GROMACS .gro file of C-alpha atoms in nm:
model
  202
    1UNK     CA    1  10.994   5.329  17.145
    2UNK     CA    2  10.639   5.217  17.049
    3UNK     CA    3  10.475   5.259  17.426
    4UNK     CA    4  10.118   5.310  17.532
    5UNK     CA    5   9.923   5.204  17.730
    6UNK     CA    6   9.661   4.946  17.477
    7UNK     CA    7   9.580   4.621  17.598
    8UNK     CA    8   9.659   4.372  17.378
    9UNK     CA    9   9.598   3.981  17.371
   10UNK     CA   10   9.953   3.800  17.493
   11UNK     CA   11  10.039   3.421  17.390
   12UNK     CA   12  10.257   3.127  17.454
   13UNK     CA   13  10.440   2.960  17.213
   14UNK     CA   14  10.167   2.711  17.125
   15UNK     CA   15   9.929   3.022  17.010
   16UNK     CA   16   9.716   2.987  17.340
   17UNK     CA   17   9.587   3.329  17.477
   18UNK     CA   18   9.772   3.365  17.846
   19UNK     CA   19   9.639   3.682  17.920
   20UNK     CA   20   9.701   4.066  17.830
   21UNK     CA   21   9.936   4.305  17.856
   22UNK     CA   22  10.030   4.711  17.743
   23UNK     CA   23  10.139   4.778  17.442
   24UNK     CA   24  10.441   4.907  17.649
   25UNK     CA   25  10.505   4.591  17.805
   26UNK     CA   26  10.422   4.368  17.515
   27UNK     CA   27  10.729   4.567  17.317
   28UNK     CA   28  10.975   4.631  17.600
   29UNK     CA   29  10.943   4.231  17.713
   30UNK     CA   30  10.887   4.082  17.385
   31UNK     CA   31  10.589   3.918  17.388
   32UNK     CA   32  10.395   3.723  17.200
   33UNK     CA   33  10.081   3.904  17.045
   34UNK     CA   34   9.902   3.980  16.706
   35UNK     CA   35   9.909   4.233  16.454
   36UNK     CA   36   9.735   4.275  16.124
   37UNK     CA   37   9.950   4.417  15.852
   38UNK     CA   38   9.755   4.572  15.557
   39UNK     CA   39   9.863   4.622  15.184
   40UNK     CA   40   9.641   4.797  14.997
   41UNK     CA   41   9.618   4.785  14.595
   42UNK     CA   42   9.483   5.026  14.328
   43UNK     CA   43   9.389   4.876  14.000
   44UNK     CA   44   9.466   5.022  13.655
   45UNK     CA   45   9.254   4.836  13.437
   46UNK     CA   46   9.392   4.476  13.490
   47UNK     CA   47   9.718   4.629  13.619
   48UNK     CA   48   9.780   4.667  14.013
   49UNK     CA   49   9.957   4.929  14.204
   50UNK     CA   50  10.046   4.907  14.596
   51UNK     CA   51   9.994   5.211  14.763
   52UNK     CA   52  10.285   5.265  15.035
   53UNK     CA   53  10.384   5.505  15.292
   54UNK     CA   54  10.716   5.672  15.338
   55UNK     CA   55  10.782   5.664  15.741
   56UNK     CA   56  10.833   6.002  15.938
   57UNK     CA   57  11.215   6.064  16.004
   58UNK     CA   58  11.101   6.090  16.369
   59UNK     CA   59  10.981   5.751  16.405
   60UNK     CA   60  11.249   5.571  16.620
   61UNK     CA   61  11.243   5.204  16.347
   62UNK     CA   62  11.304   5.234  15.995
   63UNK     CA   63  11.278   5.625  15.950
   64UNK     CA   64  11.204   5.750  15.629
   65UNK     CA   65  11.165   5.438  15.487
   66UNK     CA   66  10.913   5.314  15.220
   67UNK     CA   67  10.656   5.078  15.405
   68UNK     CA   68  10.296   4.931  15.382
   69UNK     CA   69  10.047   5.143  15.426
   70UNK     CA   70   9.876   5.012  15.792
   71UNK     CA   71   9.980   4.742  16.056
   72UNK     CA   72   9.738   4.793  16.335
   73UNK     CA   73   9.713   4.594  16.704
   74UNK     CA   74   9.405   4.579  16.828
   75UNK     CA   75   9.209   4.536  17.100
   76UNK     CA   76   9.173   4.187  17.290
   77UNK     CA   77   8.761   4.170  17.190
   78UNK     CA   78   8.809   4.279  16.811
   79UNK     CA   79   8.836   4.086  16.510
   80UNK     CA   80   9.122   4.137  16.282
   81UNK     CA   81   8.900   4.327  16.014
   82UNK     CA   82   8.698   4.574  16.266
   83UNK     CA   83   8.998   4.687  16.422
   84UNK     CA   84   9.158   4.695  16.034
   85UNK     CA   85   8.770   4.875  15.912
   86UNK     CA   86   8.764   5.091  16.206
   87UNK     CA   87   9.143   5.243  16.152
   88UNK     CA   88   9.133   5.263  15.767
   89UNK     CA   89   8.784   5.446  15.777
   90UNK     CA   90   8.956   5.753  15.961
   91UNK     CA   91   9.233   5.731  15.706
   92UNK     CA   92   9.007   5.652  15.365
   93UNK     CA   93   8.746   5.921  15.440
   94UNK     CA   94   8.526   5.634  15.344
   95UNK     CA   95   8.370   5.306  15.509
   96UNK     CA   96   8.469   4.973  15.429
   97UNK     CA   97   8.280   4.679  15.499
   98UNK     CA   98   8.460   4.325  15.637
   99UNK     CA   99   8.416   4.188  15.289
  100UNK     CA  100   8.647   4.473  15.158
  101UNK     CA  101   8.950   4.285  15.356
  102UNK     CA  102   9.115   3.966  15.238
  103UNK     CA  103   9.310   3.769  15.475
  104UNK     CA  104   9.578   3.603  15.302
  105UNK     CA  105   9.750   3.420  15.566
  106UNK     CA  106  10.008   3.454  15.866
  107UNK     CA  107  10.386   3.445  15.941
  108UNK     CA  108  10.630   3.549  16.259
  109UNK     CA  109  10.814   3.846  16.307
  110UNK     CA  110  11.123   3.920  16.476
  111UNK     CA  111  11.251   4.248  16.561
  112UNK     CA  112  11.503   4.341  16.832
  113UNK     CA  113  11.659   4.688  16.831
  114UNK     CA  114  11.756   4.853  17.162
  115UNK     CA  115  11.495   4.834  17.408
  116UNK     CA  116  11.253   4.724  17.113
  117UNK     CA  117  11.103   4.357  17.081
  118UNK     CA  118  10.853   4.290  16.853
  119UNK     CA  119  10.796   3.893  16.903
  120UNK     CA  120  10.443   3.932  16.687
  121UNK     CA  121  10.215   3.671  16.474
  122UNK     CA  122  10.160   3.866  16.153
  123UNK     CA  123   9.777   3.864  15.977
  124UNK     CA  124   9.836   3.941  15.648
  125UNK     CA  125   9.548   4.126  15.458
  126UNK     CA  126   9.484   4.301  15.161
  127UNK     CA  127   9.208   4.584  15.007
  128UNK     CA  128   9.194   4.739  14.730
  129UNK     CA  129   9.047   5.088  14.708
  130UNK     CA  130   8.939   5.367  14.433
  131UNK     CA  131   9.038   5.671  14.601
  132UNK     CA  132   9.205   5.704  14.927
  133UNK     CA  133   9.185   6.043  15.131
  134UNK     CA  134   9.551   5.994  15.347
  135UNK     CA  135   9.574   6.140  15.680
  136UNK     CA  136   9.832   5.881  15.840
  137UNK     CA  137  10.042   6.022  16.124
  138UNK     CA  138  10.403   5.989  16.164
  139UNK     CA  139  10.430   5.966  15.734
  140UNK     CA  140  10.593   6.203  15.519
  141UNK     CA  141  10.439   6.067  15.201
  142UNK     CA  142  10.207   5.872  15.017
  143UNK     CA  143  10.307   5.711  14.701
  144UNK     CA  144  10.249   5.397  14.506
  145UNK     CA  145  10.425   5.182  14.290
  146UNK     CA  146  10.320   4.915  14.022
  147UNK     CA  147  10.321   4.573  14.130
  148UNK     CA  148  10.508   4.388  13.872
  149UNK     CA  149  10.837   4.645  13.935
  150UNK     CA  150  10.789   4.615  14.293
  151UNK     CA  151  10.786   4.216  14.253
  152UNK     CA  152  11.100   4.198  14.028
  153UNK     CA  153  11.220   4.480  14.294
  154UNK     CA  154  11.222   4.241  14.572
  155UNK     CA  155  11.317   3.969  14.370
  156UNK     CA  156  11.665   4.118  14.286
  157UNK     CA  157  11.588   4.160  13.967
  158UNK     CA  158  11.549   4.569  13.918
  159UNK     CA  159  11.813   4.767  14.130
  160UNK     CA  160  11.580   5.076  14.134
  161UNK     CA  161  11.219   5.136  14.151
  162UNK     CA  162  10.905   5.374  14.001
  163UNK     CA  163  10.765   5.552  14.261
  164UNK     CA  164  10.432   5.751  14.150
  165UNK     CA  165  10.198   5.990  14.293
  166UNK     CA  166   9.872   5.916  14.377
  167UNK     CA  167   9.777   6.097  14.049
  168UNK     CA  168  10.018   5.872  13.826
  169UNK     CA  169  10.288   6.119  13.827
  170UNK     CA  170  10.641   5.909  13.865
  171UNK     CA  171  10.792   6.136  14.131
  172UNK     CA  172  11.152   5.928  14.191
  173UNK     CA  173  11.316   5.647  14.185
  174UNK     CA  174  11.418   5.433  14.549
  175UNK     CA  175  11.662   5.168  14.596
  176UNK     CA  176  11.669   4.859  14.857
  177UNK     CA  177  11.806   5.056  15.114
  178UNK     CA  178  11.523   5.298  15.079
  179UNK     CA  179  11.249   5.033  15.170
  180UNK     CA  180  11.184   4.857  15.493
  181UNK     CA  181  11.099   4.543  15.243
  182UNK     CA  182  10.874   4.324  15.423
  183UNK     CA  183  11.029   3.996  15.181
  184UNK     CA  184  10.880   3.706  15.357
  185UNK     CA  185  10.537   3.840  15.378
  186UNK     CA  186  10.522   3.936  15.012
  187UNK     CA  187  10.665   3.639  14.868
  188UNK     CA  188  10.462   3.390  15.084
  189UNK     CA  189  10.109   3.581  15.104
  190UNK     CA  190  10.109   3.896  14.887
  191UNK     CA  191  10.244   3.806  14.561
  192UNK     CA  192  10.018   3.476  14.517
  193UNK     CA  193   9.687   3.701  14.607
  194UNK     CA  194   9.758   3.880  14.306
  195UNK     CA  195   9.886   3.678  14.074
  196UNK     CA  196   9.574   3.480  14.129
  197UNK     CA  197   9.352   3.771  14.081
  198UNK     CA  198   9.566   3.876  13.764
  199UNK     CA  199   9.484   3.554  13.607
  200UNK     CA  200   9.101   3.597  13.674
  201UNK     CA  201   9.080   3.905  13.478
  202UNK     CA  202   9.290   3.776  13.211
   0.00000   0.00000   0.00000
């Protein structure tokens, strides 16, 4: 689950770099490393969507659920946003510059399942694009959903969900078991980003 052979930065528990390790190894022992998780907005007018992904039923964790659209490692000599730049450019069709990405902040993850450890410090960050030309592997779908369902969504205030099509079709409807919700990060980093940026084009 998850192997390869990437070198990724490894750390102790005080954050200090001790060294590298495979991807492989980093998942299989549980190591500490980095990734940068990416949501990515559309704006209609002063009204934001977040663009998701709906995982491949072959992935091994959480398939066929809705997710974010990108968490990428990265290699031990890049910066969060070239290794987030250089992935979304093959995805986009189009370049993005490092003042396209917005770090909003950090948080641990947890994940044991079988053989699978993720022991990771998350790098929240967000973009926001025009028009995206999708190519992501391992994804059935792309879809998006408007931001102020998706908040009272993870709030427990709407039982169901809008999903649309990247043309503004709504498609379906999804329910909390549907979603690989990523709760913490939203609530702590995403949902203040654009709240804030709501207000400033009130």
């Amino acid at each position: 689950m998850y192997r390869g052979t990437d070198i990724l930065k490894i750390y102790d528990d005080e954050f200090n770099n001790i060294g590298t390790a495979t991807r492989e190894e980093v998942h299989t022992k549980g190591l500490l490393h980095q990734v940068a998780h990416v949501w990515m907005f559309q704006w209609s007018g002063s009204e934001p969507y977040i663009l998701v992904q709906k995982r491949s039923q072959s992935r091994e964790l959480y398939p066929g659920r809705y997710d974010i659209i990108q968490t990428t490692h990265f290699e031990p000599k890049q910066s969060y946003e070239d290794a987030i730049r250089e992935s979304l450019s093959y995805y986009l069709g189009a370049k993005l510059s490092n003042e396209d990405i917005t770090h909003l902040g950090s948080l641990r993850q947890h994940i044991d399942q079988g053989d699978y450890h993720d022991n990771a410090l998350i790098q929240v960050f967000a973009i926001t694009v025009k028009k995206a030309l999708f190519i992501l592997p391992e994804t059935e779908d792309i879809l998006k959903v408007r931001f102020d369902d998706f908040s009272s969504f993870v709030h427990g205030d709407l039982p169901q969900i809008d999903m649309y099509s990247l043309d503004d079709v709504c498609i379906r409807y999804s329910q909390p078991e549907d979603w690989w919700i990523r709760r913490e990060e939203f609530l702590d980093a995403v949902e203040p980003y654009v709240q804030n940026k709501e207000q400033e084009l009130a």
